[in-house]
Amino acid sequence: FFTDKLNDCRRYHTECRQGDSTLPTRLLYIGSSDGNAIRLVESDEILSYRPLYAAVSHRWVRDPTWMLRTLNQNYKDHLQSISLVKCPGVLQDAVRVTRALGVDYLWMDTLCLIQDSSTDKAKEIGKMGDYYRNAYFTIAASSSKTTLVPFTNRRDPYYKPHLFPFGKNGNSAVHARRLGVEGFLAKRGWIWQESALSVRMLNFAPSELIWECRQEVESECGYEPKPFPSLGLAQKYLDIGEEPFKLWQDLVQTYSTRTFGDFTDFLPGISGLAKRIQDQTGSAYHAGMWKMDMVPSLLWEVTRGFDRVKEPRPTVPEPSVECKAPSWSWASVEGRIRTSDTDIRNSCRPAGYSPSLGGSGVDGSFSNMTPDIPEPEVEGLEQLTPNSSFGKVAGGLLIIKGRLIPVRLTYSRGRDGIWTYQLMLPGEHDSGIGFSPDTELEPFPRWSQAQNRTVRRTNEILTTGFSVTVHCLRIATWPGAPNQRLTDDGLVLGRSEDNNNYFKRIGYFSFENSSHFDYVLPQSVTIS
């Protein structure tokens, strides 16, 4: 199946043609024979003839010490020989598949990066997008739960596609698949970029083989596997087109559903796509957001599991973690993100949500909104990935000139026993507006009753109520009828626990028919 698809793709698919490309720093020489030894090769040795190579996309084992890796202590030995028998199951299968398809070189991160060298890993991780894009094909070990498990085992009949005939003579049929047919890689964060950048993907799914390239997606059973969002990414993101920032915001929505073992990998995991967009637009890049698209990018919101059964609640890094995105960036929260510059309607319940304006009634695209702030400025964003502006970050101040009002935030338990957040607008003391923050919140300091205490994101669900003053910063308005508007939209901010002159984002608001900002003068607001 894959041999035929590779031949057809190379012969007929104009979008999949590859020119001369840069080789990875290191490759595995596997040869075309069935020998039990492979070896690590520094690409300087083979630059003269630039051989084809395959790449491997896989799910790491939780404890990497359980598998063979390249380390400083065995690096020279691996340049001489590596016993295939000692390699993890995914690599053993990948070697057999690559040899069978006539390719002599293979790239896999476990052996081609020096895993105990932070310098080498930082340098190489920034290039991994290019490594997948330049590979002749990528093997996706989707049926392997971890790197230790081979992916060419007996197929799982649970995920086998089924045909259900119907009609008078049974000459029509419904083709059905179970959810999860994409396998164990579908929700992994790093795999997203590997799938989107690879020209050709050989997907060893739990029940069948699935071919992906820049022009088609086809499964072994002959049907195009739709509508699985983890498949066909190379097609979707092939052409950045005339709306690169809208494409990016769509990317954020799908990418934010992925999970990482290390929260700080969130931004490096899409660095390759970010570089492509910067090459086309020339825009500065700030912690997952673009300077030329900063105003609409600020109006992201977290869905918080309202619309999806058993979806985990969003989380944030613990306060002790130094390497983390600033609160104004969507990359500061691990959870399903909805962005403003898309055609998807409100999927969560921000402050001011009502059935008439929420998920059933309003197109939330930023193109229908009127900005209320000038272009913000970013200062002090520290790049932690060497020689890259697309990797891990720390710090970062966003300076906005906008209309800011104080509101009261309460957290209390209702008669039904459910704990809820509410915002009390100035002059409205009888009832509050339901508020869905980015994550759970806690007062800080926790037990203080001082007037200047603030509130911050947390992963803990509190069972003690509180009431603190927060602020709302208007970013844009939704125009309604002439001389009217439907909503004011913006950010809910708490005072920074580190600096009382700064704010931190804690949520998104959308106030219906509000006049609270009308006579407020713009002021400089700094968000960390």
Coordinates of C-alpha atoms in Angstrom, one line a residue:
F1 CA 0.0 0.0 0.0
F2 CA 2.7 2.5 1.0
T3 CA 5.0 1.5 -1.8
D4 CA 2.3 2.3 -4.4
K5 CA 1.3 5.6 -2.7
L6 CA 4.9 6.7 -2.5
N7 CA 5.5 6.0 -6.2
D8 CA 2.3 7.8 -7.2
C9 CA 3.0 10.8 -5.0
R10 CA 6.6 11.2 -6.2
R11 CA 5.5 10.9 -9.8
Y12 CA 2.2 12.9 -10.0
H13 CA 1.9 15.2 -7.0
T14 CA 3.3 18.6 -7.8
E15 CA 2.6 19.9 -4.3
C16 CA 4.7 17.2 -2.8
R17 CA 7.9 17.7 -4.8
Q18 CA 11.0 18.4 -2.8
G19 CA 14.2 20.2 -3.9
D20 CA 17.6 20.0 -2.3
S21 CA 17.2 20.4 1.4
T22 CA 19.4 20.7 4.5
L23 CA 20.1 17.4 6.3
P24 CA 19.7 17.0 10.0
T25 CA 22.9 17.3 12.1
R26 CA 22.9 13.6 12.6
L27 CA 21.2 10.6 11.0
L28 CA 21.0 6.9 11.6
Y29 CA 22.6 4.8 8.8
I30 CA 20.5 1.7 8.6
G31 CA 21.5 0.3 5.1
S32 CA 19.4 -1.7 2.9
S33 CA 20.3 -5.2 4.3
D34 CA 18.6 -7.0 7.2
G35 CA 21.6 -6.7 9.5
N36 CA 21.2 -6.2 13.2
A37 CA 23.5 -3.2 13.5
I38 CA 22.9 0.5 12.6
R39 CA 25.1 3.5 13.4
L40 CA 24.9 7.2 14.1
V41 CA 26.3 9.4 11.3
E42 CA 27.2 13.1 11.4
S43 CA 25.7 14.6 8.3
D44 CA 29.0 16.4 7.4
E45 CA 30.2 13.0 6.2
I46 CA 27.3 12.6 3.6
L47 CA 26.6 16.2 2.5
S48 CA 28.2 15.6 -0.9
Y49 CA 25.3 13.4 -2.1
R50 CA 22.5 14.4 0.2
P51 CA 20.7 11.0 0.6
L52 CA 17.0 10.6 1.2
Y53 CA 16.0 10.0 4.8
A54 CA 12.9 9.0 6.7
A55 CA 11.8 10.4 10.1
V56 CA 9.9 8.9 12.9
S57 CA 6.9 10.3 14.9
H58 CA 6.3 8.5 18.1
R59 CA 5.1 8.9 21.7
W60 CA 7.9 8.9 24.3
V61 CA 7.8 6.5 27.2
R62 CA 7.1 8.3 30.5
D63 CA 10.5 7.3 32.0
P64 CA 13.1 7.7 29.1
T65 CA 15.7 5.8 31.0
W66 CA 13.9 2.7 30.1
M67 CA 15.0 3.0 26.4
L68 CA 18.2 3.3 24.5
R69 CA 19.2 6.9 23.9
T70 CA 22.2 8.8 22.7
L71 CA 24.0 10.4 25.6
N72 CA 27.4 12.1 26.0
Q73 CA 28.8 8.9 27.5
N74 CA 27.8 6.6 24.5
Y75 CA 28.0 9.1 21.7
K76 CA 31.3 7.9 20.3
D77 CA 30.1 4.3 20.6
H78 CA 27.0 5.1 18.6
L79 CA 29.1 6.5 15.8
Q80 CA 30.6 3.1 15.5
S81 CA 27.6 0.7 15.9
I82 CA 24.2 0.4 17.6
S83 CA 22.7 -3.0 18.2
L84 CA 19.2 -3.0 16.7
V85 CA 18.2 -5.6 19.3
K86 CA 18.7 -3.1 22.1
C87 CA 16.7 -0.4 20.4
P88 CA 13.0 0.3 21.4
G89 CA 10.3 -1.5 19.5
V90 CA 9.2 1.6 17.5
L91 CA 12.7 2.1 16.1
Q92 CA 13.1 -1.6 15.3
D93 CA 9.9 -1.5 13.2
A94 CA 10.9 1.9 11.7
V95 CA 14.2 0.4 10.5
R96 CA 12.4 -2.6 8.9
V97 CA 9.8 -0.3 7.1
T98 CA 12.4 2.2 5.9
R99 CA 14.7 -0.6 4.6
A100 CA 11.7 -2.2 2.8
L101 CA 10.9 1.1 1.1
G102 CA 14.5 1.5 -0.2
V103 CA 15.8 4.3 2.1
D104 CA 19.2 4.0 3.8
Y105 CA 18.9 6.8 6.4
L106 CA 16.6 7.4 9.3
W107 CA 16.1 10.3 11.8
M108 CA 14.6 9.7 15.3
D109 CA 15.0 12.1 18.2
T110 CA 15.9 9.5 20.8
L111 CA 19.2 8.7 19.1
C112 CA 19.9 11.7 16.8
L113 CA 19.8 14.2 19.7
I114 CA 22.3 14.0 22.6
Q115 CA 19.6 13.6 25.2
D116 CA 21.6 14.7 28.3
S117 CA 23.0 17.8 26.6
S118 CA 20.8 20.8 27.2
T119 CA 22.8 22.8 24.7
D120 CA 22.5 20.2 21.9
K121 CA 18.8 19.7 22.6
A122 CA 18.0 23.4 22.6
K123 CA 19.8 23.8 19.3
E124 CA 18.3 20.8 17.6
I125 CA 14.7 21.3 18.8
G126 CA 14.6 24.6 17.0
K127 CA 15.5 22.7 13.8
M128 CA 13.1 19.8 14.2
G129 CA 10.4 21.4 12.0
D130 CA 12.9 21.5 9.1
Y131 CA 13.9 17.9 9.8
Y132 CA 10.3 16.6 9.3
R133 CA 9.6 18.9 6.4
N134 CA 12.8 17.7 4.5
A135 CA 12.2 14.0 5.2
Y136 CA 11.3 11.9 2.2
F137 CA 8.5 10.4 4.4
T138 CA 7.6 10.3 8.1
I139 CA 6.6 7.1 9.9
A140 CA 3.8 7.7 12.4
A141 CA 3.8 5.0 15.1
S142 CA 0.1 5.7 15.9
S143 CA -0.7 2.2 17.2
S144 CA 2.2 2.2 19.7
K145 CA 1.3 3.5 23.2
T146 CA 4.9 4.3 23.8
T147 CA 8.3 4.1 22.0
L148 CA 8.9 0.7 23.6
V149 CA 5.9 -0.9 21.8
P150 CA 6.3 -2.1 18.1
F151 CA 3.7 -0.7 15.7
T152 CA 3.6 -3.5 13.2
N153 CA 1.8 -5.9 15.6
R154 CA -1.5 -7.6 15.0
R155 CA -4.2 -5.0 14.2
D156 CA -6.8 -4.1 16.7
P157 CA -10.2 -5.3 15.4
Y158 CA -12.0 -2.9 17.7
Y159 CA -11.1 0.0 15.3
K160 CA -11.8 -1.9 12.1
P161 CA -14.1 0.1 9.7
H162 CA -17.6 -1.3 9.2
L163 CA -20.1 -1.1 6.3
F164 CA -23.8 -1.0 7.1
P165 CA -25.8 -1.7 3.9
F166 CA -29.3 -0.2 3.5
G167 CA -31.8 0.4 0.7
K168 CA -34.2 -1.9 -1.1
N169 CA -31.4 -4.1 -2.6
G170 CA -28.7 -3.2 -0.1
N171 CA -26.9 -1.4 -2.8
S172 CA -26.1 1.6 -0.5
A173 CA -24.0 1.6 2.6
V174 CA -22.9 3.7 5.5
H175 CA -19.1 3.5 6.2
A176 CA -18.5 3.9 9.9
R177 CA -15.4 4.2 12.1
R178 CA -15.0 4.3 15.9
L179 CA -13.5 7.4 17.5
G180 CA -9.9 6.9 18.3
V181 CA -9.0 5.3 15.0
E182 CA -6.2 7.8 14.6
G183 CA -4.3 6.1 17.5
F184 CA -2.1 7.3 20.4
L185 CA -0.5 10.2 18.6
A186 CA -3.7 12.2 17.8
K187 CA -3.6 14.2 21.1
R188 CA 0.1 14.6 21.6
G189 CA 1.5 18.1 21.3
W190 CA 4.7 17.6 19.5
I191 CA 3.0 15.3 16.9
W192 CA 0.9 18.2 15.6
Q193 CA 3.9 20.0 14.0
E194 CA 5.4 16.8 12.8
S195 CA 2.1 16.0 11.0
A196 CA 1.6 19.5 9.6
L197 CA 5.2 19.8 8.2
S198 CA 5.8 16.3 6.9
V199 CA 5.4 16.1 3.1
R200 CA 4.4 12.4 3.4
M201 CA 3.1 10.6 6.4
L202 CA 2.9 6.8 6.7
N203 CA 0.4 6.3 9.5
F204 CA 0.4 2.9 11.2
A205 CA -3.0 3.3 12.9
P206 CA -4.5 0.7 15.2
S207 CA -6.6 -1.0 12.6
E208 CA -5.2 0.0 9.2
L209 CA -2.6 2.0 7.3
I210 CA -3.4 5.6 6.5
W211 CA -1.5 7.6 3.9
E212 CA -1.2 11.4 4.2
C213 CA 0.6 13.8 1.9
R214 CA 0.1 17.4 0.8
Q215 CA -2.4 16.4 -1.8
E216 CA -4.5 13.5 -0.4
V217 CA -5.4 11.5 2.6
E218 CA -6.4 7.9 2.1
S219 CA -6.9 4.8 4.3
E220 CA -6.1 1.3 3.4
C221 CA -9.7 0.4 3.1
G222 CA -10.1 2.9 0.3
Y223 CA -12.1 5.6 2.1
E224 CA -10.8 9.0 3.0
P225 CA -10.7 9.1 6.8
K226 CA -12.8 12.2 7.6
P227 CA -13.6 14.2 9.7
F228 CA -10.7 13.4 12.1
P229 CA -9.0 16.7 12.9
S230 CA -5.6 15.0 13.5
L231 CA -5.4 13.9 9.9
G232 CA -4.7 15.9 6.8
L233 CA -2.7 18.7 8.5
A234 CA -0.1 18.8 5.8
Q235 CA -2.8 19.7 3.3
K236 CA -4.5 22.2 5.5
Y237 CA -1.3 24.2 6.3
L238 CA 0.5 23.8 3.0
D239 CA -0.5 27.2 1.7
I240 CA -0.3 30.1 4.2
G241 CA -2.3 32.1 1.6
E242 CA -3.5 35.7 1.9
E243 CA -4.8 35.3 5.5
P244 CA -1.8 34.0 7.4
F245 CA -3.0 35.3 10.8
K246 CA -6.4 33.9 10.4
L247 CA -4.8 30.6 9.6
W248 CA -2.6 30.9 12.7
Q249 CA -5.6 31.5 15.0
D250 CA -7.3 28.4 13.5
L251 CA -4.0 26.6 14.3
V252 CA -4.2 27.8 17.9
Q253 CA -7.7 26.4 18.3
T254 CA -6.7 22.9 17.1
Y255 CA -3.2 22.8 18.6
S256 CA -4.5 23.9 22.1
T257 CA -6.4 20.6 22.4
R258 CA -3.1 18.7 22.4
T259 CA -1.2 17.6 25.6
F260 CA 2.4 17.8 26.6
G261 CA 4.4 16.0 29.2
D262 CA 6.2 19.3 29.8
F263 CA 4.1 22.5 29.7
T264 CA 7.1 24.5 28.6
D265 CA 7.2 22.7 25.3
F266 CA 3.9 24.4 24.2
L267 CA 5.6 27.1 22.1
P268 CA 8.6 25.1 20.7
G269 CA 6.0 22.5 19.5
I270 CA 4.8 24.9 16.8
S271 CA 8.0 26.8 16.1
G272 CA 8.3 25.5 12.6
L273 CA 4.9 26.8 11.6
A274 CA 5.6 30.1 13.3
K275 CA 8.8 30.5 11.3
R276 CA 7.0 30.0 8.0
I277 CA 4.4 32.7 8.9
Q278 CA 7.1 35.1 9.9
D279 CA 9.0 34.4 6.7
Q280 CA 5.9 35.4 4.7
T281 CA 4.6 38.4 6.8
G282 CA 7.8 39.8 8.4
S283 CA 5.8 40.3 11.7
A284 CA 7.4 40.2 15.1
Y285 CA 6.4 37.2 17.1
H286 CA 5.6 37.4 20.8
A287 CA 4.9 34.3 22.8
G288 CA 2.6 32.7 20.3
M289 CA 1.1 36.0 19.1
W290 CA 1.9 38.3 16.2
K291 CA 2.6 42.0 16.5
M292 CA 0.7 42.7 13.2
D293 CA -2.4 40.9 14.6
M294 CA -2.0 41.6 18.3
V295 CA -5.4 43.4 19.0
P296 CA -7.6 40.5 17.7
S297 CA -5.2 38.0 19.2
L298 CA -5.8 39.3 22.7
L299 CA -9.5 38.2 22.6
W300 CA -8.9 34.5 23.1
E301 CA -11.0 32.5 25.6
V302 CA -10.8 29.2 27.3
T303 CA -13.8 26.9 26.7
R304 CA -13.4 25.2 30.2
G305 CA -15.2 22.0 29.2
F306 CA -18.7 23.5 29.0
D307 CA -19.4 22.0 25.5
R308 CA -17.5 18.7 25.7
V309 CA -18.2 15.8 28.0
K310 CA -15.3 14.9 30.3
E311 CA -13.0 17.6 28.9
P312 CA -10.3 18.4 31.5
R313 CA -10.4 21.8 33.1
P314 CA -7.6 24.2 32.0
T315 CA -4.4 24.4 34.0
V316 CA -1.5 26.7 34.4
P317 CA 2.2 26.1 35.4
E318 CA 2.8 26.3 39.1
P319 CA 4.1 29.7 40.4
S320 CA 7.6 28.3 41.0
V321 CA 8.0 27.5 37.2
E322 CA 10.2 30.3 35.7
C323 CA 9.9 29.3 32.1
K324 CA 6.3 30.2 31.1
A325 CA 4.4 32.5 28.8
P326 CA 3.0 35.8 30.0
S327 CA -0.7 35.8 31.1
W328 CA -1.8 37.8 28.0
S329 CA -0.7 34.9 25.8
W330 CA -3.0 31.9 25.0
A331 CA 0.2 29.8 25.6
S332 CA 0.0 30.6 29.3
V333 CA -2.9 28.2 29.8
E334 CA -3.2 24.5 28.9
G335 CA -6.7 24.0 27.7
R336 CA -9.0 24.3 24.7
I337 CA -8.7 27.8 23.3
R338 CA -11.1 29.7 21.1
T339 CA -9.6 32.6 19.2
S340 CA -11.4 35.7 18.0
D341 CA -10.4 35.8 14.3
T342 CA -12.3 32.7 13.1
D343 CA -15.7 31.8 11.9
I344 CA -16.4 29.7 14.9
R345 CA -19.1 31.0 17.2
N346 CA -18.8 31.5 20.9
S347 CA -18.1 28.1 22.3
C348 CA -17.8 29.0 26.0
R349 CA -19.6 31.3 28.5
P350 CA -17.6 34.4 29.1
A351 CA -18.7 37.2 31.4
G352 CA -21.9 38.7 30.0
Y353 CA -22.9 35.5 28.2
S354 CA -26.5 35.2 27.4
P355 CA -28.4 32.7 25.2
S356 CA -29.3 35.5 22.8
L357 CA -25.7 36.4 22.2
G358 CA -23.8 33.3 23.0
G359 CA -23.2 30.0 21.2
S360 CA -26.5 30.1 19.3
G361 CA -26.7 33.6 18.1
V362 CA -23.6 35.6 17.2
D363 CA -20.7 35.2 14.9
G364 CA -17.7 36.0 17.1
S365 CA -15.2 36.8 14.3
F366 CA -13.1 39.8 15.1
S367 CA -13.8 41.1 11.6
N368 CA -17.3 42.1 12.9
M369 CA -15.8 44.1 15.8
T370 CA -14.5 47.6 16.2
P371 CA -11.1 47.9 18.1
D372 CA -11.0 50.3 21.0
I373 CA -7.3 50.3 21.6
P374 CA -4.2 51.3 19.5
E375 CA -1.6 48.7 18.7
P376 CA -0.1 47.4 22.0
E377 CA 3.7 47.3 22.7
V378 CA 5.6 44.3 24.1
E379 CA 8.7 44.8 26.3
G380 CA 11.0 42.5 28.3
L381 CA 10.0 39.2 26.7
E382 CA 13.0 36.9 27.3
Q383 CA 13.8 34.2 24.7
L384 CA 15.1 31.1 26.4
T385 CA 15.7 29.0 23.3
P386 CA 19.2 29.8 21.8
N387 CA 19.1 31.4 18.4
S388 CA 15.4 31.3 18.1
S389 CA 12.5 33.7 18.7
F390 CA 9.9 30.9 18.5
G391 CA 10.8 28.8 21.5
K392 CA 10.5 28.9 25.3
V393 CA 10.0 32.3 26.9
A394 CA 9.8 34.0 30.3
G395 CA 8.6 37.4 31.4
G396 CA 7.1 39.8 28.9
L397 CA 5.1 43.0 29.5
L398 CA 2.2 44.1 27.3
I399 CA 1.6 47.8 27.4
I400 CA -1.9 48.9 26.3
K401 CA -3.6 52.3 26.3
G402 CA -7.3 51.6 27.0
R403 CA -10.4 52.1 29.1
L404 CA -10.2 50.4 32.4
I405 CA -12.9 50.1 35.1
P406 CA -12.9 48.4 38.5
V407 CA -15.4 45.6 39.2
R408 CA -16.1 43.3 42.1
L409 CA -15.3 39.6 41.6
T410 CA -17.0 37.1 43.9
Y411 CA -16.7 33.4 44.3
S412 CA -19.6 31.8 46.2
R413 CA -21.8 28.7 46.5
G414 CA -25.4 29.0 45.4
R415 CA -28.5 27.3 46.9
D416 CA -27.9 24.4 44.4
G417 CA -24.5 23.8 46.0
I418 CA -22.6 24.9 42.8
W419 CA -19.7 27.3 43.2
T420 CA -19.7 30.1 40.7
Y421 CA -17.8 33.3 39.8
Q422 CA -19.6 36.6 39.3
L423 CA -18.6 40.1 38.3
M424 CA -20.4 43.0 40.0
L425 CA -20.3 46.1 37.7
P426 CA -20.1 49.6 39.2
G427 CA -23.5 50.7 40.5
E428 CA -25.1 47.3 40.1
H429 CA -25.3 45.8 43.6
D430 CA -28.3 43.5 43.2
S431 CA -27.0 40.8 40.9
G432 CA -23.7 39.9 39.2
I433 CA -22.8 38.7 35.8
G434 CA -21.7 35.1 35.5
F435 CA -18.0 34.9 34.7
S436 CA -15.9 32.0 33.3
P437 CA -12.2 32.7 34.1
D438 CA -9.3 31.3 32.2
T439 CA -8.7 28.8 35.1
E440 CA -9.8 28.4 38.6
L441 CA -8.9 31.4 40.8
E442 CA -7.6 32.0 44.3
P443 CA -7.2 35.2 46.3
F444 CA -3.6 36.3 47.1
P445 CA -2.5 36.4 49.8
R446 CA -4.9 33.5 50.4
W447 CA -6.0 34.3 54.0
S448 CA -5.6 38.1 53.9
Q449 CA -8.6 40.4 54.1
A450 CA -6.6 43.5 53.1
Q451 CA -8.1 45.9 50.6
N452 CA -5.2 45.5 48.2
R453 CA -5.2 41.7 47.9
T454 CA -5.5 40.4 44.4
V455 CA -6.5 37.2 42.7
R456 CA -4.5 34.8 40.6
R457 CA -4.9 31.7 38.5
T458 CA -4.6 28.3 40.2
N459 CA -5.1 24.6 39.5
E460 CA -6.9 24.1 42.8
I461 CA -10.7 24.1 43.1
L462 CA -11.5 26.2 46.2
T463 CA -14.3 25.4 48.6
T464 CA -14.1 28.8 50.4
G465 CA -15.7 31.9 49.0
F466 CA -14.0 35.2 48.4
S467 CA -14.6 38.7 47.1
V468 CA -11.9 41.0 45.5
T469 CA -11.6 44.0 43.3
V470 CA -10.5 43.3 39.7
H471 CA -10.5 45.4 36.5
C472 CA -12.0 45.1 33.1
L473 CA -10.1 46.5 30.1
R474 CA -12.2 47.1 26.9
I475 CA -10.4 45.8 23.8
A476 CA -13.2 46.1 21.2
T477 CA -17.0 46.5 20.7
W478 CA -19.6 44.7 18.6
P479 CA -21.6 47.2 16.6
G480 CA -25.3 46.7 16.5
A481 CA -28.0 48.9 15.0
P482 CA -27.0 52.5 14.1
N483 CA -25.6 54.3 17.2
Q484 CA -25.9 51.1 19.2
R485 CA -23.6 48.2 20.0
L486 CA -24.3 44.6 21.1
T487 CA -21.4 44.1 23.4
D488 CA -18.2 45.4 24.9
D489 CA -15.4 42.8 24.8
G490 CA -12.1 42.7 26.6
L491 CA -9.9 41.3 29.4
V492 CA -10.6 40.7 33.1
L493 CA -7.4 41.6 35.0
G494 CA -6.2 41.1 38.5
R495 CA -3.3 43.0 40.1
S496 CA 0.0 41.2 39.7
E497 CA 1.1 39.5 42.9
D498 CA 4.7 40.4 41.9
N499 CA 4.3 44.1 41.2
N500 CA 1.2 46.1 42.2
N501 CA 1.7 48.5 39.2
Y502 CA 1.1 45.6 36.8
F503 CA -1.9 43.5 36.0
K504 CA -2.3 39.8 35.0
R505 CA -5.0 38.4 32.8
I506 CA -7.5 36.1 34.5
G507 CA -10.3 35.9 31.9
Y508 CA -12.3 37.4 29.1
F509 CA -15.5 39.4 29.3
S510 CA -18.4 40.3 27.0
F511 CA -20.8 42.8 28.5
E512 CA -24.2 43.2 26.7
N513 CA -25.6 46.7 26.2
S514 CA -23.0 48.2 28.6
S515 CA -22.4 51.9 29.0
H516 CA -19.8 51.6 31.8
F517 CA -16.9 52.4 29.6
D518 CA -18.5 55.4 27.7
Y519 CA -17.0 58.2 29.8
V520 CA -13.8 56.5 30.9
L521 CA -10.6 58.1 29.5
P522 CA -7.9 55.7 28.1
Q523 CA -4.9 55.1 30.4
S524 CA -1.7 53.1 30.1
V525 CA -2.1 49.5 31.4
T526 CA 0.8 47.1 31.8
I527 CA 0.0 43.4 31.8
S528 CA 2.6 40.8 32.7

